[in-house]
mmCIF file of C-alpha atoms in Angstrom:
data_model
loop_
_atom_site.group_PDB
_atom_site.id
_atom_site.type_symbol
_atom_site.label_atom_id
_atom_site.label_comp_id
_atom_site.label_asym_id
_atom_site.label_seq_id
_atom_site.Cartn_x
_atom_site.Cartn_y
_atom_site.Cartn_z
ATOM 1 C CA UNK A 799 8.129 -43.551 -8.391
ATOM 2 C CA UNK A 800 8.039 -47.188 -9.199
ATOM 3 C CA UNK A 801 4.770 -49.043 -8.109
ATOM 4 C CA UNK A 802 5.425 -51.964 -5.911
ATOM 5 C CA UNK A 803 4.176 -55.156 -7.540
ATOM 6 C CA UNK A 804 3.204 -58.411 -5.652
ATOM 7 C CA UNK A 805 2.787 -61.421 -7.627
ATOM 8 C CA UNK A 806 1.315 -64.797 -6.390
ATOM 9 C CA UNK A 807 -0.499 -67.644 -7.978
ATOM 10 C CA UNK A 808 -3.626 -65.926 -8.712
ATOM 11 C CA UNK A 809 -1.903 -63.062 -10.633
ATOM 12 C CA UNK A 810 -0.181 -59.792 -10.320
ATOM 13 C CA UNK A 811 -1.201 -56.937 -7.676
ATOM 14 C CA UNK A 812 -0.294 -53.443 -6.734
ATOM 15 C CA UNK A 813 0.518 -53.764 -3.187
ATOM 16 C CA UNK A 814 -1.765 -52.011 -0.628
ATOM 17 C CA UNK A 815 -0.788 -48.531 0.305
ATOM 18 C CA UNK A 816 -1.337 -45.891 2.867
ATOM 19 C CA UNK A 817 -3.244 -42.904 1.910
ATOM 20 C CA UNK A 818 -2.085 -39.334 3.437
ATOM 21 C CA UNK A 819 -5.088 -39.535 5.813
ATOM 22 C CA UNK A 820 -3.922 -42.720 7.268
ATOM 23 C CA UNK A 821 -6.373 -45.162 5.906
ATOM 24 C CA UNK A 822 -5.299 -48.117 3.528
ATOM 25 C CA UNK A 823 -5.967 -48.510 -0.089
ATOM 26 C CA UNK A 824 -6.790 -52.185 -1.067
ATOM 27 C CA UNK A 825 -4.630 -54.184 -3.110
ATOM 28 C CA UNK A 826 -5.574 -54.108 -6.853
ATOM 29 C CA UNK A 827 -5.258 -56.622 -9.429
ATOM 30 C CA UNK A 828 -3.808 -55.716 -12.867
ATOM 31 C CA UNK A 829 -3.223 -57.479 -16.190
ATOM 32 C CA UNK A 830 0.111 -58.213 -17.442
ATOM 33 C CA UNK A 831 1.656 -55.077 -19.244
ATOM 34 C CA UNK A 832 -0.153 -52.534 -17.170
ATOM 35 C CA UNK A 833 1.781 -49.431 -16.634
ATOM 36 C CA UNK A 834 0.304 -46.942 -13.909
ATOM 37 C CA UNK A 835 -0.712 -43.314 -14.988
ATOM 38 C CA UNK A 836 2.197 -41.942 -13.150
ATOM 39 C CA UNK A 837 4.781 -43.931 -14.999
ATOM 40 C CA UNK A 838 3.465 -43.486 -18.749
ATOM 41 C CA UNK A 839 5.718 -41.134 -20.513
ATOM 42 C CA UNK A 840 4.360 -37.673 -21.472
ATOM 43 C CA UNK A 841 3.529 -37.259 -25.090
ATOM 44 C CA UNK A 842 6.015 -34.840 -27.152
ATOM 45 C CA UNK A 843 5.218 -33.915 -30.642
ATOM 46 C CA UNK A 844 7.870 -33.746 -33.052
ATOM 47 C CA UNK A 845 8.560 -29.896 -32.435
ATOM 48 C CA UNK A 846 8.974 -30.347 -28.738
ATOM 49 C CA UNK A 847 11.144 -33.020 -29.272
ATOM 50 C CA UNK A 848 13.335 -30.863 -32.075
ATOM 51 C CA UNK A 849 13.716 -27.917 -29.716
ATOM 52 C CA UNK A 850 14.681 -30.285 -26.795
ATOM 53 C CA UNK A 851 17.509 -31.724 -29.119
ATOM 54 C CA UNK A 852 18.541 -28.412 -30.474
ATOM 55 C CA UNK A 853 21.750 -27.376 -29.119
ATOM 56 C CA UNK A 854 21.882 -23.951 -26.955
ATOM 57 C CA UNK A 855 24.721 -22.496 -29.051
ATOM 58 C CA UNK A 856 24.628 -21.445 -32.655
ATOM 59 C CA UNK A 857 26.002 -23.861 -35.136
ATOM 60 C CA UNK A 858 29.595 -23.860 -35.245
ATOM 61 C CA UNK A 859 30.528 -21.557 -32.151
ATOM 62 C CA UNK A 860 32.844 -22.823 -29.545
ATOM 63 C CA UNK A 861 31.266 -23.501 -26.098
ATOM 64 C CA UNK A 862 34.617 -21.890 -24.495
ATOM 65 C CA UNK A 863 33.768 -18.897 -26.704
ATOM 66 C CA UNK A 864 30.075 -18.890 -25.310
ATOM 67 C CA UNK A 865 31.278 -19.198 -21.696
ATOM 68 C CA UNK A 866 33.773 -16.302 -21.939
ATOM 69 C CA UNK A 867 30.835 -14.116 -23.497
ATOM 70 C CA UNK A 868 28.368 -14.828 -20.702
ATOM 71 C CA UNK A 869 31.043 -14.145 -17.894
ATOM 72 C CA UNK A 870 31.895 -10.642 -19.700
ATOM 73 C CA UNK A 871 28.036 -9.749 -19.747
ATOM 74 C CA UNK A 872 27.616 -10.492 -16.123
ATOM 75 C CA UNK A 873 30.470 -7.713 -15.582
ATOM 76 C CA UNK A 874 28.632 -5.509 -17.395
ATOM 77 C CA UNK A 875 25.776 -5.641 -15.065
ATOM 78 C CA UNK A 876 21.793 -5.633 -15.500
ATOM 79 C CA UNK A 877 21.975 -2.215 -17.585
ATOM 80 C CA UNK A 878 23.606 -3.846 -20.461
ATOM 81 C CA UNK A 879 20.554 -5.520 -22.050
ATOM 82 C CA UNK A 880 17.994 -2.824 -21.005
ATOM 83 C CA UNK A 881 16.593 -0.269 -23.251
ATOM 84 C CA UNK A 882 17.045 3.669 -22.641
ATOM 85 C CA UNK A 883 13.603 4.164 -20.904
ATOM 86 C CA UNK A 884 14.497 0.924 -18.624
ATOM 87 C CA UNK A 885 17.731 2.601 -17.682
ATOM 88 C CA UNK A 886 16.059 5.613 -16.923
ATOM 89 C CA UNK A 887 13.554 4.241 -14.724
ATOM 90 C CA UNK A 888 16.284 2.096 -12.767
ATOM 91 C CA UNK A 889 17.791 5.695 -12.251
ATOM 92 C CA UNK A 890 14.828 7.067 -10.892
ATOM 93 C CA UNK A 891 14.357 4.147 -8.493
ATOM 94 C CA UNK A 892 17.670 4.320 -7.152
ATOM 95 C CA UNK A 893 17.420 7.909 -6.622
ATOM 96 C CA UNK A 894 14.178 7.345 -4.927
ATOM 97 C CA UNK A 895 15.581 5.062 -2.888
ATOM 98 C CA UNK A 896 18.657 7.352 -1.725
ATOM 99 C CA UNK A 897 16.298 10.134 -1.078
ATOM 100 C CA UNK A 898 13.953 7.972 1.199
ATOM 101 C CA UNK A 899 17.102 6.601 3.192
ATOM 102 C CA UNK A 900 18.537 10.164 3.575
ATOM 103 C CA UNK A 901 15.206 11.512 4.919
ATOM 104 C CA UNK A 902 14.736 8.354 7.087
ATOM 105 C CA UNK A 903 18.152 9.225 8.522
ATOM 106 C CA UNK A 904 17.087 13.079 9.126
ATOM 107 C CA UNK A 905 14.134 11.922 10.882
ATOM 108 C CA UNK A 906 16.160 9.650 13.252
ATOM 109 C CA UNK A 907 18.426 12.393 13.844
ATOM 110 C CA UNK A 908 15.618 14.927 14.489
ATOM 111 C CA UNK A 909 13.889 12.368 16.854
ATOM 112 C CA UNK A 910 17.129 11.798 18.616
ATOM 113 C CA UNK A 911 17.735 15.529 19.229
ATOM 114 C CA UNK A 912 14.061 15.942 20.303
ATOM 115 C CA UNK A 913 14.670 13.044 22.800
ATOM 116 C CA UNK A 914 17.554 15.064 24.560
ATOM 117 C CA UNK A 915 15.403 18.323 24.863
ATOM 118 C CA UNK A 916 13.573 18.656 28.396
ATOM 119 C CA UNK A 917 11.022 21.278 28.892
ATOM 120 C CA UNK A 918 10.718 23.122 32.389
ATOM 121 C CA UNK A 919 7.405 23.714 34.018
ATOM 122 C CA UNK A 920 6.809 27.311 32.549
ATOM 123 C CA UNK A 921 7.465 26.158 29.293
ATOM 124 C CA UNK A 922 5.279 23.269 29.308
ATOM 125 C CA UNK A 923 2.178 25.498 29.631
ATOM 126 C CA UNK A 924 1.202 26.564 26.088
ATOM 127 C CA UNK A 925 0.049 30.199 25.801
ATOM 128 C CA UNK A 926 -1.026 30.787 22.076
ATOM 129 C CA UNK A 927 -1.213 34.775 22.564
ATOM 130 C CA UNK A 928 0.873 36.233 25.356
ATOM 131 C CA UNK A 929 -0.775 38.642 27.846
ATOM 132 C CA UNK A 930 -0.162 42.339 26.849
ATOM 133 C CA UNK A 931 -0.042 41.751 23.436
ATOM 134 C CA UNK A 932 -2.773 42.881 20.964
ATOM 135 C CA UNK A 933 -3.870 41.211 17.743
ATOM 136 C CA UNK A 934 -2.617 42.970 14.704
ATOM 137 C CA UNK A 935 -5.117 45.149 12.840
ATOM 138 C CA UNK A 936 -5.241 42.381 9.943
ATOM 139 C CA UNK A 937 -6.374 39.774 12.560
ATOM 140 C CA UNK A 938 -8.576 42.188 13.952
ATOM 141 C CA UNK A 939 -10.450 42.994 10.595
ATOM 142 C CA UNK A 940 -10.499 39.092 9.829
ATOM 143 C CA UNK A 941 -12.208 38.768 13.249
ATOM 144 C CA UNK A 942 -14.766 41.782 12.495
ATOM 145 C CA UNK A 943 -15.683 40.097 9.241
ATOM 146 C CA UNK A 944 -16.182 37.036 10.770
ATOM 147 C CA UNK A 945 -18.539 38.222 13.473
ATOM 148 C CA UNK A 946 -20.553 40.423 10.893
ATOM 149 C CA UNK A 947 -21.078 37.125 9.014
ATOM 150 C CA UNK A 948 -22.334 35.435 11.969
ATOM 151 C CA UNK A 949 -24.571 38.369 12.678
ATOM 152 C CA UNK A 950 -26.014 38.227 9.373
ATOM 153 C CA UNK A 951 -26.816 34.703 9.754
ATOM 154 C CA UNK A 952 -28.495 35.273 13.049
ATOM 155 C CA UNK A 953 -30.632 37.841 11.278
ATOM 156 C CA UNK A 954 -31.534 35.842 8.364
ATOM 157 C CA UNK A 955 -32.721 32.907 10.777
ATOM 158 C CA UNK A 956 -34.620 35.329 12.866
ATOM 159 C CA UNK A 957 -36.394 36.401 9.583
ATOM 160 C CA UNK A 958 -37.174 33.157 8.415
ATOM 161 C CA UNK A 959 -38.671 31.991 11.947
ATOM 162 C CA UNK A 960 -40.826 35.574 12.015
ATOM 163 C CA UNK A 961 -41.919 34.901 8.382
ATOM 164 C CA UNK A 962 -43.117 31.315 9.295
ATOM 165 C CA UNK A 963 -40.623 29.802 6.609
ATOM 166 C CA UNK A 964 -39.297 27.987 9.407
ATOM 167 C CA UNK A 965 -41.584 26.622 11.834
ATOM 168 C CA UNK A 966 -39.788 24.479 14.102
ATOM 169 C CA UNK A 967 -35.926 25.479 14.595
ATOM 170 C CA UNK A 968 -33.455 22.794 15.697
ATOM 171 C CA UNK A 969 -31.536 23.207 18.986
ATOM 172 C CA UNK A 970 -28.450 24.390 17.043
ATOM 173 C CA UNK A 971 -30.516 27.295 15.436
ATOM 174 C CA UNK A 972 -31.873 28.272 18.753
ATOM 175 C CA UNK A 973 -28.421 28.516 20.003
ATOM 176 C CA UNK A 974 -27.406 30.517 17.183
ATOM 177 C CA UNK A 975 -30.182 33.004 18.134
ATOM 178 C CA UNK A 976 -29.130 33.312 21.585
ATOM 179 C CA UNK A 977 -25.522 34.075 20.886
ATOM 180 C CA UNK A 978 -26.825 37.022 18.575
ATOM 181 C CA UNK A 979 -26.585 39.503 21.657
ATOM 182 C CA UNK A 980 -22.799 38.535 22.584
ATOM 183 C CA UNK A 981 -21.994 38.586 18.886
ATOM 184 C CA UNK A 982 -23.110 41.984 18.790
ATOM 185 C CA UNK A 983 -21.217 43.292 21.847
ATOM 186 C CA UNK A 984 -18.088 41.733 20.657
ATOM 187 C CA UNK A 985 -18.156 43.462 17.366
ATOM 188 C CA UNK A 986 -18.740 46.739 19.204
ATOM 189 C CA UNK A 987 -15.858 46.076 21.009
ATOM 190 C CA UNK A 988 -13.476 45.305 18.308
ATOM 191 C CA UNK A 989 -14.812 48.376 16.277
ATOM 192 C CA UNK A 990 -14.231 50.560 19.374
ATOM 193 C CA UNK A 991 -10.572 49.446 19.606
ATOM 194 C CA UNK A 992 -9.863 50.298 15.914
#
């Protein structure tokens, strides 16, 4: 970028310029031989100059041969200059990408199938346990074990309150104590079915 100089009878000036915010800079008087900072060439040491002047090709190599070699390397693809590990990682990435694409396609197909399905009023009502079927023996045993555990907790809580260890029980603890009779009745009912 060349700096505009203005010369008149009093000397040499850098003309007034406008700043990015719209304000104006004053014209500046400069001495003969002044070079603005932007126009001063950047210093390069001898090593930088040597490497800039150095040719891209090895000494004695024909530029046409270099062009043919570089075009042949491009045809081989990206994997030509990579290590075994890098090639393996590229294959893994491609495989993951393909798997994610197939999963997305499967999800789309499944969602399209589900969009086409319509439920009647009877099917919309969800009934986890159909009426008239009893839970299996394993489920009953699990329920009995769970009820016994709750009853044991109620008894422990009752003992803590009666011994004075627990002076002011919380609302949840009082609710648990109140459910003790119902738990006992349900346990007897289940044990009677077995």
